[in-house]
Amino acid sequence: MYYGFDVGGTKIEFGAFDEKLERQATERVPTPGDDYQKLIEILAELVAKYDEQFYCEGTVGIGIPGIEKAEDGTVLTVNVPAAKGQTLRADLEAKIGRKVALNNDANCFALSEAWDEELQDESVVLGLILGTGFGGGIVIDGSVVSGKNNVAGELGHIRMPIDAWLQLGDNAPIFDCGCEKKGCIDNYLSGRGFEMLYTHFNGENKKAIEIITAFYDGEETATKFVDNYLEMLAMVFGGLFTGIDPDVVVLGGGLSNFEHIYEEMPKRVPKYLLSIANPPKIIKAKHGDSGGVRGAAFLNIKR
């Protein structure tokens, strides 16, 4: 069995998957604040419980909103205080007596989609999250690409490319980023960035869903804003697709539900690619909120 944990700020979701990658068990428990030992105990107890239920020693994978530091295995995370600065993977391995795989939740999202039956034959799958932030994950031949420092796929912290910056016009805002840099695409392409840009240019606070509704209603301000955003999105996508050259791109996060994106990107992206390149398929994620725990479980699968 493949066990996956999606460790979030308020809850831990557990999932057990069989050899056909079909889910056989689900359990959710609260994340224990800043009590690290309690966190380890909860994870170990769930592993033991389902080992007994399934008469096996399942493989264990963990997805977390953070990054494991390559040098010493400590976890950099803001949303899970109990795990911050701790060697979570190594400590759980010592507790349960087996190997544990750990990766960023955006990578788990991408891996979950890449192992969907319809995408398993695709060599390079790029997962992009248009949510509270802009995140990503790169999966090649069924395995996450983490890189030397475990930051591969942190595409939200690439700076805005010059053509996308110029698309914003003379009054372009320079947004500070949580990574302590300025101008990261996270603050422009995410659902949060979508709202921030609208406020900056139109002087009115609106939720993304309100802007999108106004767009579909033909409201002039919303229509102009959405057109500008989509062109900027296509410019950034063009650069990412040139560097990664994926077979398929899967979009997740709240803004990925904006259907107009899928109509416009195939028309807008090609002019920002090399002349010999064709754009990848761009599709909506299938597994939604369950993607984190699925992807965590699949960290131990090899094609």
Short mmCIF file of C-alpha atoms in Angstrom, two decimals:
data_model
loop_
_atom_site.label_atom_id
_atom_site.label_comp_id
_atom_site.label_asym_id
_atom_site.label_seq_id
_atom_site.Cartn_x
_atom_site.Cartn_y
_atom_site.Cartn_z
CA MET A 1 0.00 0.00 0.00
CA TYR A 2 1.04 3.58 -0.63
CA TYR A 3 0.39 5.94 2.29
CA GLY A 4 0.20 9.68 1.81
CA PHE A 5 -0.04 12.55 4.30
CA ASP A 6 -1.11 16.05 3.33
CA VAL A 7 0.07 18.11 6.31
CA GLY A 8 -1.57 21.53 6.40
CA GLY A 9 -1.87 24.36 8.87
CA THR A 10 -5.14 23.13 10.39
CA LYS A 11 -5.51 19.48 9.41
CA ILE A 12 -3.58 16.39 8.40
CA GLU A 13 -5.18 14.24 5.72
CA PHE A 14 -4.16 10.60 5.38
CA GLY A 15 -4.81 8.44 2.35
CA ALA A 16 -3.97 4.82 1.55
CA PHE A 17 -3.76 3.71 -2.09
CA ASP A 18 -3.45 0.23 -3.54
CA GLU A 19 -1.31 -1.00 -6.44
CA LYS A 20 -3.95 0.25 -8.89
CA LEU A 21 -3.59 3.70 -7.30
CA GLU A 22 -7.15 3.50 -6.02
CA ARG A 23 -7.89 5.01 -2.62
CA GLN A 24 -8.68 2.47 0.08
CA ALA A 25 -8.71 4.61 3.22
CA THR A 26 -9.09 8.23 4.29
CA GLU A 27 -8.67 9.91 7.66
CA ARG A 28 -8.39 13.53 8.78
CA VAL A 29 -7.06 14.76 12.11
CA PRO A 30 -6.20 18.25 13.44
CA THR A 31 -2.64 19.51 13.00
CA PRO A 32 -1.17 19.89 16.51
CA GLY A 33 -0.28 23.59 16.70
CA ASP A 34 3.40 23.93 17.57
CA ASP A 35 3.79 20.57 19.38
CA TYR A 36 6.39 18.78 17.25
CA GLN A 37 6.50 15.55 19.23
CA LYS A 38 2.72 15.30 18.99
CA LEU A 39 2.97 15.75 15.23
CA ILE A 40 5.44 12.85 14.96
CA GLU A 41 3.24 10.70 17.21
CA ILE A 42 0.12 11.36 15.13
CA LEU A 43 1.87 10.43 11.88
CA ALA A 44 3.41 7.29 13.40
CA GLU A 45 0.11 6.20 14.96
CA LEU A 46 -1.71 6.50 11.65
CA VAL A 47 0.99 4.48 9.90
CA ALA A 48 0.74 1.74 12.55
CA LYS A 49 -3.07 1.75 12.42
CA TYR A 50 -3.23 1.18 8.68
CA ASP A 51 -0.33 -1.28 8.64
CA GLU A 52 -2.47 -3.40 10.94
CA GLN A 53 -5.62 -2.87 8.90
CA PHE A 54 -3.99 -3.78 5.58
CA TYR A 55 -1.57 -6.44 6.95
CA CYS A 56 1.47 -4.75 5.39
CA GLU A 57 4.10 -2.09 5.82
CA GLY A 58 2.95 0.69 3.53
CA THR A 59 5.34 3.14 1.91
CA VAL A 60 5.08 6.65 3.39
CA GLY A 61 5.06 10.03 1.66
CA ILE A 62 4.43 13.47 3.11
CA GLY A 63 3.36 16.66 1.35
CA ILE A 64 3.88 19.89 3.25
CA PRO A 65 3.57 23.61 2.46
CA GLY A 66 7.29 24.16 2.69
CA ILE A 67 10.71 22.98 1.59
CA GLU A 68 13.19 20.56 3.12
CA LYS A 69 16.63 22.17 3.34
CA ALA A 70 19.03 20.03 1.31
CA GLU A 71 22.01 20.39 3.68
CA ASP A 72 20.44 19.22 6.94
CA GLY A 73 16.87 18.11 6.24
CA THR A 74 15.23 20.82 8.32
CA VAL A 75 11.86 22.04 7.09
CA LEU A 76 11.24 25.63 6.02
CA THR A 77 7.52 26.28 6.49
CA VAL A 78 5.26 29.03 7.76
CA ASN A 79 1.88 27.31 7.82
CA VAL A 80 2.88 24.32 9.96
CA PRO A 81 4.62 25.79 13.05
CA ALA A 82 5.20 22.37 14.63
CA ALA A 83 7.43 21.33 11.72
CA LYS A 84 9.34 24.60 11.24
CA GLY A 85 13.07 24.04 11.56
CA GLN A 86 12.60 20.35 12.40
CA THR A 87 14.04 17.29 10.67
CA LEU A 88 10.58 15.87 10.05
CA ARG A 89 11.46 13.21 7.50
CA ALA A 90 14.44 11.81 9.44
CA ASP A 91 12.60 11.85 12.77
CA LEU A 92 9.57 10.02 11.39
CA GLU A 93 11.85 7.48 9.69
CA ALA A 94 13.48 6.77 13.06
CA LYS A 95 10.06 6.44 14.69
CA ILE A 96 8.47 4.03 12.19
CA GLY A 97 11.58 2.19 11.00
CA ARG A 98 11.22 2.78 7.28
CA LYS A 99 12.04 5.28 4.55
CA VAL A 100 9.85 8.40 4.28
CA ALA A 101 9.56 10.62 1.20
CA LEU A 102 8.80 14.31 1.76
CA ASN A 103 8.11 17.05 -0.75
CA ASN A 104 6.46 20.40 -1.26
CA ASP A 105 2.66 20.33 -1.58
CA ALA A 106 2.78 21.95 -5.05
CA ASN A 107 5.04 19.14 -6.25
CA CYS A 108 2.58 16.64 -4.75
CA PHE A 109 -0.23 18.33 -6.65
CA ALA A 110 1.70 17.98 -9.92
CA LEU A 111 2.62 14.36 -9.20
CA SER A 112 -0.99 13.47 -8.41
CA GLU A 113 -2.10 14.78 -11.78
CA ALA A 114 0.83 13.18 -13.64
CA TRP A 115 -0.17 9.76 -12.28
CA ASP A 116 -3.76 10.18 -13.43
CA GLU A 117 -4.59 7.41 -15.88
CA GLU A 118 -5.01 9.86 -18.77
CA LEU A 119 -1.58 11.46 -18.26
CA GLN A 120 0.65 8.52 -17.36
CA ASP A 121 2.04 8.33 -20.91
CA GLU A 122 3.06 12.00 -20.91
CA SER A 123 6.80 12.45 -20.38
CA VAL A 124 6.87 15.98 -18.90
CA VAL A 125 3.94 17.25 -16.83
CA LEU A 126 4.00 20.78 -15.44
CA GLY A 127 1.57 21.56 -12.63
CA LEU A 128 0.80 25.23 -11.99
CA ILE A 129 -1.32 26.53 -9.13
CA LEU A 130 -3.24 29.78 -9.62
CA GLY A 131 -4.44 30.09 -6.05
CA THR A 132 -3.59 32.24 -3.05
CA GLY A 133 -0.09 32.03 -4.49
CA PHE A 134 1.42 30.93 -7.79
CA GLY A 135 3.22 27.62 -7.35
CA GLY A 136 4.40 24.82 -9.52
CA GLY A 137 5.76 21.33 -9.80
CA ILE A 138 7.68 19.55 -12.56
CA VAL A 139 7.23 15.82 -13.11
CA ILE A 140 9.37 13.91 -15.60
CA ASP A 141 8.64 10.26 -16.35
CA GLY A 142 6.52 9.96 -13.23
CA SER A 143 8.99 11.48 -10.75
CA VAL A 144 9.16 14.95 -9.21
CA VAL A 145 12.14 17.08 -10.20
CA SER A 146 13.32 18.69 -6.96
CA GLY A 147 16.73 20.03 -7.93
CA LYS A 148 19.91 20.53 -5.89
CA ASN A 149 18.25 22.73 -3.26
CA ASN A 150 14.74 21.23 -3.42
CA VAL A 151 13.43 24.44 -5.00
CA ALA A 152 12.80 23.25 -8.57
CA GLY A 153 9.24 24.16 -9.46
CA GLU A 154 9.19 27.28 -7.23
CA LEU A 155 8.23 29.19 -10.35
CA GLY A 156 6.32 31.84 -8.45
CA HIS A 157 9.63 33.32 -7.34
CA ILE A 158 10.93 33.98 -10.82
CA ARG A 159 10.83 37.74 -11.51
CA MET A 160 8.32 39.15 -13.96
CA PRO A 161 9.73 38.96 -17.53
CA ILE A 162 10.24 42.28 -19.27
CA ASP A 163 7.42 41.90 -21.81
CA ALA A 164 4.91 41.02 -19.09
CA TRP A 165 6.15 43.96 -17.02
CA LEU A 166 5.71 46.34 -19.94
CA GLN A 167 2.22 44.91 -20.51
CA LEU A 168 1.26 46.42 -17.14
CA GLY A 169 1.96 49.91 -18.46
CA ASP A 170 3.60 53.02 -17.00
CA ASN A 171 1.85 52.65 -13.65
CA ALA A 172 3.04 49.09 -13.02
CA PRO A 173 3.07 48.21 -9.30
CA ILE A 174 6.16 46.73 -7.65
CA PHE A 175 4.80 44.25 -5.14
CA ASP A 176 6.92 42.96 -2.25
CA CYS A 177 7.05 39.17 -1.94
CA GLY A 178 7.11 36.91 1.10
CA CYS A 179 10.49 35.59 -0.12
CA GLU A 180 11.88 39.09 0.66
CA LYS A 181 12.37 39.93 -3.03
CA LYS A 182 10.35 42.23 -5.27
CA GLY A 183 8.56 41.63 -8.55
CA CYS A 184 8.03 37.85 -8.20
CA ILE A 185 5.34 36.53 -10.54
CA ASP A 186 3.61 34.99 -7.48
CA ASN A 187 2.17 38.44 -6.73
CA TYR A 188 0.92 39.06 -10.26
CA LEU A 189 -0.39 35.73 -11.61
CA SER A 190 -1.95 34.24 -8.46
CA GLY A 191 -5.58 34.72 -7.52
CA ARG A 192 -4.33 37.16 -4.89
CA GLY A 193 -2.27 38.99 -7.52
CA PHE A 194 -5.28 39.11 -9.85
CA GLU A 195 -7.19 40.98 -7.13
CA MET A 196 -4.24 43.21 -6.17
CA LEU A 197 -3.72 44.28 -9.78
CA TYR A 198 -7.41 45.06 -10.19
CA THR A 199 -7.34 47.23 -7.06
CA HIS A 200 -4.14 48.98 -8.17
CA PHE A 201 -5.43 49.93 -11.60
CA ASN A 202 -9.10 50.53 -10.78
CA GLY A 203 -9.04 51.77 -7.19
CA GLU A 204 -11.68 49.28 -6.08
CA ASN A 205 -11.34 46.15 -3.92
CA LYS A 206 -13.04 43.19 -5.55
CA LYS A 207 -12.78 39.45 -5.12
CA ALA A 208 -11.64 37.44 -8.14
CA ILE A 209 -15.08 35.86 -8.53
CA GLU A 210 -16.67 39.34 -8.65
CA ILE A 211 -14.24 40.49 -11.34
CA ILE A 212 -14.86 37.35 -13.39
CA THR A 213 -18.63 37.68 -13.03
CA ALA A 214 -18.42 41.30 -14.21
CA PHE A 215 -16.29 40.12 -17.16
CA TYR A 216 -18.92 37.59 -18.23
CA ASP A 217 -21.56 40.30 -17.85
CA GLY A 218 -19.63 42.43 -20.33
CA GLU A 219 -18.69 45.17 -17.87
CA GLU A 220 -16.10 47.37 -19.62
CA THR A 221 -13.60 47.79 -16.77
CA ALA A 222 -13.55 44.07 -15.99
CA THR A 223 -13.30 43.14 -19.67
CA LYS A 224 -10.30 45.41 -20.20
CA PHE A 225 -8.61 44.19 -17.03
CA VAL A 226 -9.12 40.48 -17.82
CA ASP A 227 -7.81 40.93 -21.36
CA ASN A 228 -4.67 42.58 -20.01
CA TYR A 229 -4.19 39.89 -17.35
CA LEU A 230 -4.58 37.06 -19.85
CA GLU A 231 -2.01 38.61 -22.20
CA MET A 232 0.42 38.95 -19.29
CA LEU A 233 -0.30 35.34 -18.27
CA ALA A 234 0.42 34.16 -21.83
CA MET A 235 3.74 36.03 -21.84
CA VAL A 236 4.86 34.41 -18.59
CA PHE A 237 3.62 31.00 -19.71
CA GLY A 238 5.58 31.41 -22.94
CA GLY A 239 8.81 31.83 -20.99
CA LEU A 240 8.08 28.93 -18.64
CA PHE A 241 7.10 26.64 -21.50
CA THR A 242 10.24 27.54 -23.43
CA GLY A 243 12.43 26.64 -20.46
CA ILE A 244 10.63 23.45 -19.43
CA ASP A 245 8.97 22.34 -22.71
CA PRO A 246 6.20 20.29 -21.06
CA ASP A 247 3.92 17.85 -22.85
CA VAL A 248 0.96 18.94 -20.76
CA VAL A 249 0.25 21.72 -18.25
CA VAL A 250 -2.27 21.13 -15.47
CA LEU A 251 -3.75 24.16 -13.73
CA GLY A 252 -5.02 24.08 -10.14
CA GLY A 253 -6.10 26.63 -7.54
CA GLY A 254 -9.18 28.82 -7.44
CA LEU A 255 -8.38 30.89 -10.54
CA SER A 256 -7.98 27.70 -12.57
CA ASN A 257 -11.80 27.49 -12.56
CA PHE A 258 -11.94 30.54 -14.86
CA GLU A 259 -12.85 28.69 -18.06
CA HIS A 260 -11.85 31.60 -20.32
CA ILE A 261 -8.19 30.82 -19.54
CA TYR A 262 -8.45 27.52 -21.43
CA GLU A 263 -10.08 29.23 -24.40
CA GLU A 264 -7.50 32.00 -24.62
CA MET A 265 -4.12 30.44 -23.78
CA PRO A 266 -3.91 28.24 -26.92
CA LYS A 267 -4.49 31.39 -28.99
CA ARG A 268 -2.23 33.75 -27.04
CA VAL A 269 0.75 31.62 -25.97
CA PRO A 270 2.18 30.60 -29.39
CA LYS A 271 3.46 34.09 -30.24
CA TYR A 272 5.64 34.00 -27.11
CA LEU A 273 7.27 30.65 -27.97
CA LEU A 274 10.14 29.88 -30.31
CA SER A 275 8.97 29.67 -33.91
CA ILE A 276 9.53 25.89 -34.05
CA ALA A 277 7.58 25.20 -30.86
CA ASN A 278 3.94 24.23 -30.40
CA PRO A 279 2.17 25.01 -27.12
CA PRO A 280 1.49 22.16 -24.69
CA LYS A 281 -1.99 21.00 -23.78
CA ILE A 282 -3.34 23.17 -20.97
CA ILE A 283 -5.98 21.44 -18.86
CA LYS A 284 -7.75 21.81 -15.53
CA ALA A 285 -6.70 19.59 -12.62
CA LYS A 286 -8.93 16.57 -12.06
CA HIS A 287 -8.24 15.72 -8.44
CA GLY A 288 -8.76 19.05 -6.70
CA ASP A 289 -8.35 19.06 -2.93
CA SER A 290 -7.34 15.38 -2.89
CA GLY A 291 -4.29 16.08 -5.05
CA GLY A 292 -1.99 16.74 -2.10
CA VAL A 293 -2.53 13.43 -0.36
CA ARG A 294 -2.53 11.48 -3.65
CA GLY A 295 0.73 13.06 -4.73
CA ALA A 296 2.32 12.47 -1.33
CA ALA A 297 1.45 8.77 -1.55
CA PHE A 298 2.81 8.57 -5.09
CA LEU A 299 6.24 10.01 -4.10
CA ASN A 300 7.37 6.41 -3.64
CA ILE A 301 6.22 5.15 -7.04
CA LYS A 302 8.67 4.78 -9.90
CA ARG A 303 7.61 4.40 -13.52
#
